[in-house]
Amino acid sequence: MDIPVLTLDGPSGAGKGTVSRLIAQQLGWHYLDSGAIYRALALELTEKDFLHTSVAEIVEVALAMDLVFECGDDRLVKLNGQDVTDLLGLESTGNNASKIAAIPEIRAALLQKQHDFKQAPGLVADGRDMGTVVFPDAKYKVFLTASASKRAERRYKQLKQKGIDANLLEITADIQERDQRDSERQFAPLIPAADAVYIDSSILSIQAVVEEVLSLVR
Ligand code: C5P
């Protein structure tokens, strides 16, 4: 059976996570948060000085990771049996994830974990290279972006809501640094797939973006 895949790629803070989750819920499809996989690996490595850990060792850790996403009313992510949901959301985890995500061997090692999410009746896949590398044959592809200031503002509000101390200037700088690293890396950089529909969410509500994406599928 041909399982439909909808890919949503874009820079950090564009609203991909929220939009993807709502769409997956409405369609009754599975949801892949590929960023969480890179973040989980970054967490696994925080014990080590990963910039000085060999790539082969990191690949071994990547392959051994036991990562479970539990989708109830609230999202729960377990890494080797431990609830790491809050730790995954930290800015520092995202930054470390972006550093290891630039290494091609590590990306290759995480490919199978991502492919495993493609299950009936369908998959919404959220990330940076979903439509270009991981699911190049996806039936529906979206590139979701927003202005850098809007993305920083959203991220700031998100962190505050979670009770995490945040500074708008620092977040803006972090987002810019991460986007630059993600866009300029040699392997699987953040670029729209040639056949992706481009949506700028700067002045659109979440609901408007959800409707626009759903109209592609329906
Ligand atoms: O989307 P999220 O902010 O959780 O991703 C964290 C980091 O993981 C990104 O900045 C990016 O470097 C990396 N990532 C990636 N490819 C993906 C998803 C995330 O390189 N498909």
Short mmCIF file of C-alpha atoms and ligand atoms in Angstrom, two decimals:
data_model
loop_
_atom_site.label_atom_id
_atom_site.label_comp_id
_atom_site.label_asym_id
_atom_site.label_seq_id
_atom_site.Cartn_x
_atom_site.Cartn_y
_atom_site.Cartn_z
CA MET A 1 0.00 0.00 0.00
CA ASP A 2 1.22 3.48 -0.83
CA ILE A 3 1.35 5.30 2.52
CA PRO A 4 0.95 9.06 2.05
CA VAL A 5 3.59 11.33 3.59
CA LEU A 6 3.27 15.06 4.17
CA THR A 7 6.60 16.77 4.82
CA LEU A 8 6.88 20.10 6.64
CA ASP A 9 10.34 21.62 6.53
CA GLY A 10 11.52 25.03 7.59
CA PRO A 11 13.66 27.04 10.00
CA SER A 12 13.27 27.01 13.79
CA GLY A 13 10.26 28.84 15.16
CA ALA A 14 8.27 28.82 11.92
CA GLY A 15 5.47 26.93 13.70
CA LYS A 16 6.16 23.54 12.10
CA GLY A 17 5.72 21.58 15.34
CA THR A 18 2.34 23.04 16.26
CA VAL A 19 1.05 22.92 12.68
CA SER A 20 2.30 19.37 12.11
CA ARG A 21 0.73 18.06 15.31
CA LEU A 22 -2.64 19.65 14.54
CA ILE A 23 -2.62 18.28 11.00
CA ALA A 24 -1.63 14.80 12.15
CA GLN A 25 -4.47 14.91 14.70
CA GLN A 26 -7.03 16.04 12.14
CA LEU A 27 -5.99 13.47 9.55
CA GLY A 28 -5.44 10.71 12.10
CA TRP A 29 -1.90 10.25 10.75
CA HIS A 30 1.35 9.49 12.57
CA TYR A 31 3.68 12.34 13.46
CA LEU A 32 7.46 12.41 13.17
CA ASP A 33 9.28 15.17 15.06
CA SER A 34 12.69 14.58 13.51
CA GLY A 35 14.24 17.48 15.44
CA ALA A 36 13.46 15.60 18.67
CA ILE A 37 15.60 12.69 17.44
CA TYR A 38 18.59 15.01 16.92
CA ARG A 39 17.85 16.68 20.24
CA ALA A 40 17.66 13.32 22.04
CA LEU A 41 21.04 12.35 20.64
CA ALA A 42 22.47 15.68 21.79
CA LEU A 43 21.14 14.92 25.28
CA GLU A 44 22.67 11.45 25.25
CA LEU A 45 25.98 13.08 24.46
CA THR A 46 25.91 15.90 27.01
CA GLU A 47 27.70 13.64 29.45
CA LYS A 48 30.53 13.46 26.95
CA ASP A 49 32.47 16.33 25.44
CA PHE A 50 30.93 15.51 22.10
CA LEU A 51 33.01 17.91 20.06
CA HIS A 52 35.91 15.67 21.04
CA THR A 53 34.07 12.35 20.77
CA SER A 54 34.78 10.35 17.63
CA VAL A 55 32.08 10.21 14.97
CA ALA A 56 32.11 6.40 15.17
CA GLU A 57 31.30 6.59 18.91
CA ILE A 58 28.48 9.06 18.32
CA VAL A 59 27.03 6.81 15.60
CA GLU A 60 27.09 3.92 18.07
CA VAL A 61 25.18 6.00 20.63
CA ALA A 62 22.72 7.09 17.92
CA LEU A 63 21.96 3.52 16.89
CA ALA A 64 21.57 2.33 20.50
CA MET A 65 19.17 5.10 21.57
CA ASP A 66 15.81 3.82 22.77
CA LEU A 67 13.46 6.68 21.95
CA VAL A 68 9.72 6.48 22.55
CA PHE A 69 7.18 9.17 21.65
CA GLU A 70 3.93 8.88 23.59
CA CYS A 71 1.16 10.93 22.08
CA GLY A 72 -1.62 11.56 24.56
CA ASP A 73 -3.13 14.95 25.42
CA ASP A 74 0.37 16.02 26.33
CA ARG A 75 3.42 14.96 24.42
CA LEU A 76 5.85 12.73 26.25
CA VAL A 77 9.25 11.63 25.01
CA LYS A 78 11.17 8.88 26.76
CA LEU A 79 14.85 8.31 26.18
CA ASN A 80 16.10 4.98 27.51
CA GLY A 81 13.06 4.83 29.78
CA GLN A 82 13.42 8.37 31.19
CA ASP A 83 11.03 11.24 30.53
CA VAL A 84 13.14 13.85 28.71
CA THR A 85 10.29 15.97 27.31
CA ASP A 86 11.33 19.17 29.10
CA LEU A 87 15.06 18.71 28.55
CA LEU A 88 14.49 18.28 24.82
CA GLY A 89 12.86 21.71 24.63
CA LEU A 90 15.84 23.63 26.02
CA GLU A 91 17.61 26.07 23.69
CA SER A 92 20.96 24.55 24.62
CA THR A 93 19.71 21.11 23.50
CA GLY A 94 18.61 22.61 20.15
CA ASN A 95 21.99 24.24 19.65
CA ASN A 96 23.89 21.06 20.43
CA ALA A 97 21.53 19.14 18.15
CA SER A 98 22.30 21.51 15.31
CA LYS A 99 26.05 20.93 15.78
CA ILE A 100 25.84 17.15 15.58
CA ALA A 101 23.25 17.35 12.78
CA ALA A 102 25.92 18.75 10.47
CA ILE A 103 27.83 15.43 10.50
CA PRO A 104 26.79 13.22 7.55
CA GLU A 105 27.53 9.86 9.23
CA ILE A 106 25.24 10.82 12.11
CA ARG A 107 22.46 11.86 9.73
CA ALA A 108 22.81 8.53 7.93
CA ALA A 109 22.65 6.61 11.21
CA LEU A 110 19.37 8.31 12.13
CA LEU A 111 17.70 7.70 8.78
CA GLN A 112 16.17 4.32 9.60
CA LYS A 113 14.62 5.60 12.87
CA GLN A 114 12.87 8.27 10.79
CA HIS A 115 11.73 5.89 8.02
CA ASP A 116 10.18 3.63 10.69
CA PHE A 117 7.57 6.32 11.36
CA LYS A 118 6.06 5.85 7.90
CA GLN A 119 3.06 3.74 8.80
CA ALA A 120 -0.55 3.54 7.66
CA PRO A 121 -2.73 5.50 7.36
CA GLY A 122 -0.16 8.28 6.77
CA LEU A 123 2.66 10.37 8.17
CA VAL A 124 3.25 14.05 8.86
CA ALA A 125 7.03 14.54 9.01
CA ASP A 126 8.47 17.73 10.51
CA GLY A 127 12.11 18.81 10.12
CA ARG A 128 14.70 20.37 7.85
CA ASP A 129 15.32 17.69 5.20
CA MET A 130 12.08 15.70 5.24
CA GLY A 131 11.11 16.59 1.67
CA THR A 132 14.64 16.64 0.26
CA VAL A 133 16.43 13.66 1.83
CA VAL A 134 14.38 11.52 4.22
CA PHE A 135 11.13 11.31 2.23
CA PRO A 136 12.01 12.67 -1.24
CA ASP A 137 9.02 10.82 -2.75
CA ALA A 138 6.51 12.31 -0.31
CA LYS A 139 3.16 13.02 -1.87
CA TYR A 140 2.77 16.43 -0.20
CA LYS A 141 5.58 18.83 0.64
CA VAL A 142 5.46 22.14 2.44
CA PHE A 143 8.22 24.61 3.32
CA LEU A 144 7.02 26.73 6.22
CA THR A 145 8.88 29.87 7.14
CA ALA A 146 8.39 33.26 8.84
CA SER A 147 10.49 36.38 9.37
CA ALA A 148 13.40 35.96 11.80
CA SER A 149 11.92 38.47 14.28
CA LYS A 150 8.53 36.73 14.26
CA ARG A 151 10.16 33.34 14.83
CA ALA A 152 12.24 34.65 17.75
CA GLU A 153 9.15 36.25 19.29
CA ARG A 154 7.17 32.98 19.03
CA ARG A 155 9.99 30.96 20.50
CA TYR A 156 10.29 33.47 23.36
CA LYS A 157 6.55 33.19 24.15
CA GLN A 158 6.70 29.40 23.94
CA LEU A 159 9.55 29.21 26.47
CA LYS A 160 7.88 31.71 28.81
CA GLN A 161 4.66 29.69 28.70
CA LYS A 162 6.61 26.63 29.75
CA GLY A 163 8.03 28.63 32.65
CA ILE A 164 11.53 28.61 31.15
CA ASP A 165 13.56 31.78 31.69
CA ALA A 166 14.14 33.42 28.30
CA ASN A 167 15.73 36.53 26.85
CA LEU A 168 14.47 37.78 23.47
CA LEU A 169 17.83 39.12 22.29
CA GLU A 170 19.60 35.88 23.16
CA ILE A 171 16.90 33.83 21.44
CA THR A 172 17.14 35.97 18.29
CA ALA A 173 20.91 35.46 18.20
CA ASP A 174 20.53 31.70 18.87
CA ILE A 175 17.94 31.27 16.12
CA GLN A 176 20.09 33.16 13.63
CA GLU A 177 23.17 31.13 14.48
CA ARG A 178 21.27 27.83 14.27
CA ASP A 179 19.55 28.73 10.98
CA GLN A 180 22.82 29.77 9.45
CA ARG A 181 24.48 26.51 10.49
CA ASP A 182 21.49 24.44 9.28
CA SER A 183 21.31 26.28 5.94
CA GLU A 184 25.00 26.34 5.16
CA ARG A 185 25.94 22.77 6.08
CA GLN A 186 27.08 20.62 3.22
CA PHE A 187 24.81 17.64 3.87
CA ALA A 188 21.01 17.87 3.91
CA PRO A 189 20.98 21.64 4.37
CA LEU A 190 17.80 23.52 5.19
CA ILE A 191 16.44 24.27 1.72
CA PRO A 192 12.96 23.93 0.25
CA ALA A 193 12.43 20.83 -1.91
CA ALA A 194 11.95 21.88 -5.54
CA ASP A 195 8.37 20.56 -5.41
CA ALA A 196 7.43 22.03 -2.00
CA VAL A 197 4.63 24.54 -1.49
CA TYR A 198 6.11 27.61 0.20
CA ILE A 199 4.11 29.18 3.05
CA ASP A 200 5.18 32.29 4.96
CA SER A 201 3.46 32.21 8.35
CA SER A 202 4.64 35.69 9.47
CA ILE A 203 1.17 37.20 9.27
CA LEU A 204 -0.92 34.03 9.29
CA SER A 205 -2.56 32.45 12.32
CA ILE A 206 -1.75 28.83 13.14
CA GLN A 207 -5.28 27.89 12.11
CA ALA A 208 -4.87 29.63 8.73
CA VAL A 209 -1.64 27.72 8.07
CA VAL A 210 -3.28 24.44 9.11
CA GLU A 211 -6.18 25.09 6.72
CA GLU A 212 -3.81 25.94 3.87
CA VAL A 213 -1.80 22.76 4.39
CA LEU A 214 -4.90 20.61 4.80
CA SER A 215 -6.30 21.96 1.54
CA LEU A 216 -3.30 20.38 -0.23
CA VAL A 217 -4.16 16.96 1.17
CA ARG A 218 -7.94 17.07 0.80
O1 C5P B 1 13.35 21.26 14.84
P1 C5P B 1 14.25 21.36 16.04
O2 C5P B 1 14.48 22.76 16.49
O3 C5P B 1 13.79 20.50 17.15
O4 C5P B 1 15.64 20.77 15.55
C1 C5P B 1 16.81 20.90 16.31
C2 C5P B 1 18.02 20.86 15.38
O5 C5P B 1 18.11 19.53 14.82
C3 C5P B 1 17.92 21.79 14.17
O6 C5P B 1 18.46 23.07 14.43
C4 C5P B 1 18.72 21.06 13.12
O7 C5P B 1 20.07 21.35 13.19
C5 C5P B 1 18.55 19.60 13.48
N1 C5P B 1 17.62 18.94 12.59
C6 C5P B 1 18.10 18.50 11.37
N2 C5P B 1 17.30 17.81 10.52
C7 C5P B 1 16.03 17.59 10.84
C8 C5P B 1 15.49 18.06 12.07
C9 C5P B 1 16.33 18.74 12.92
O8 C5P B 1 19.26 18.72 11.05
N3 C5P B 1 15.27 16.91 10.00
#
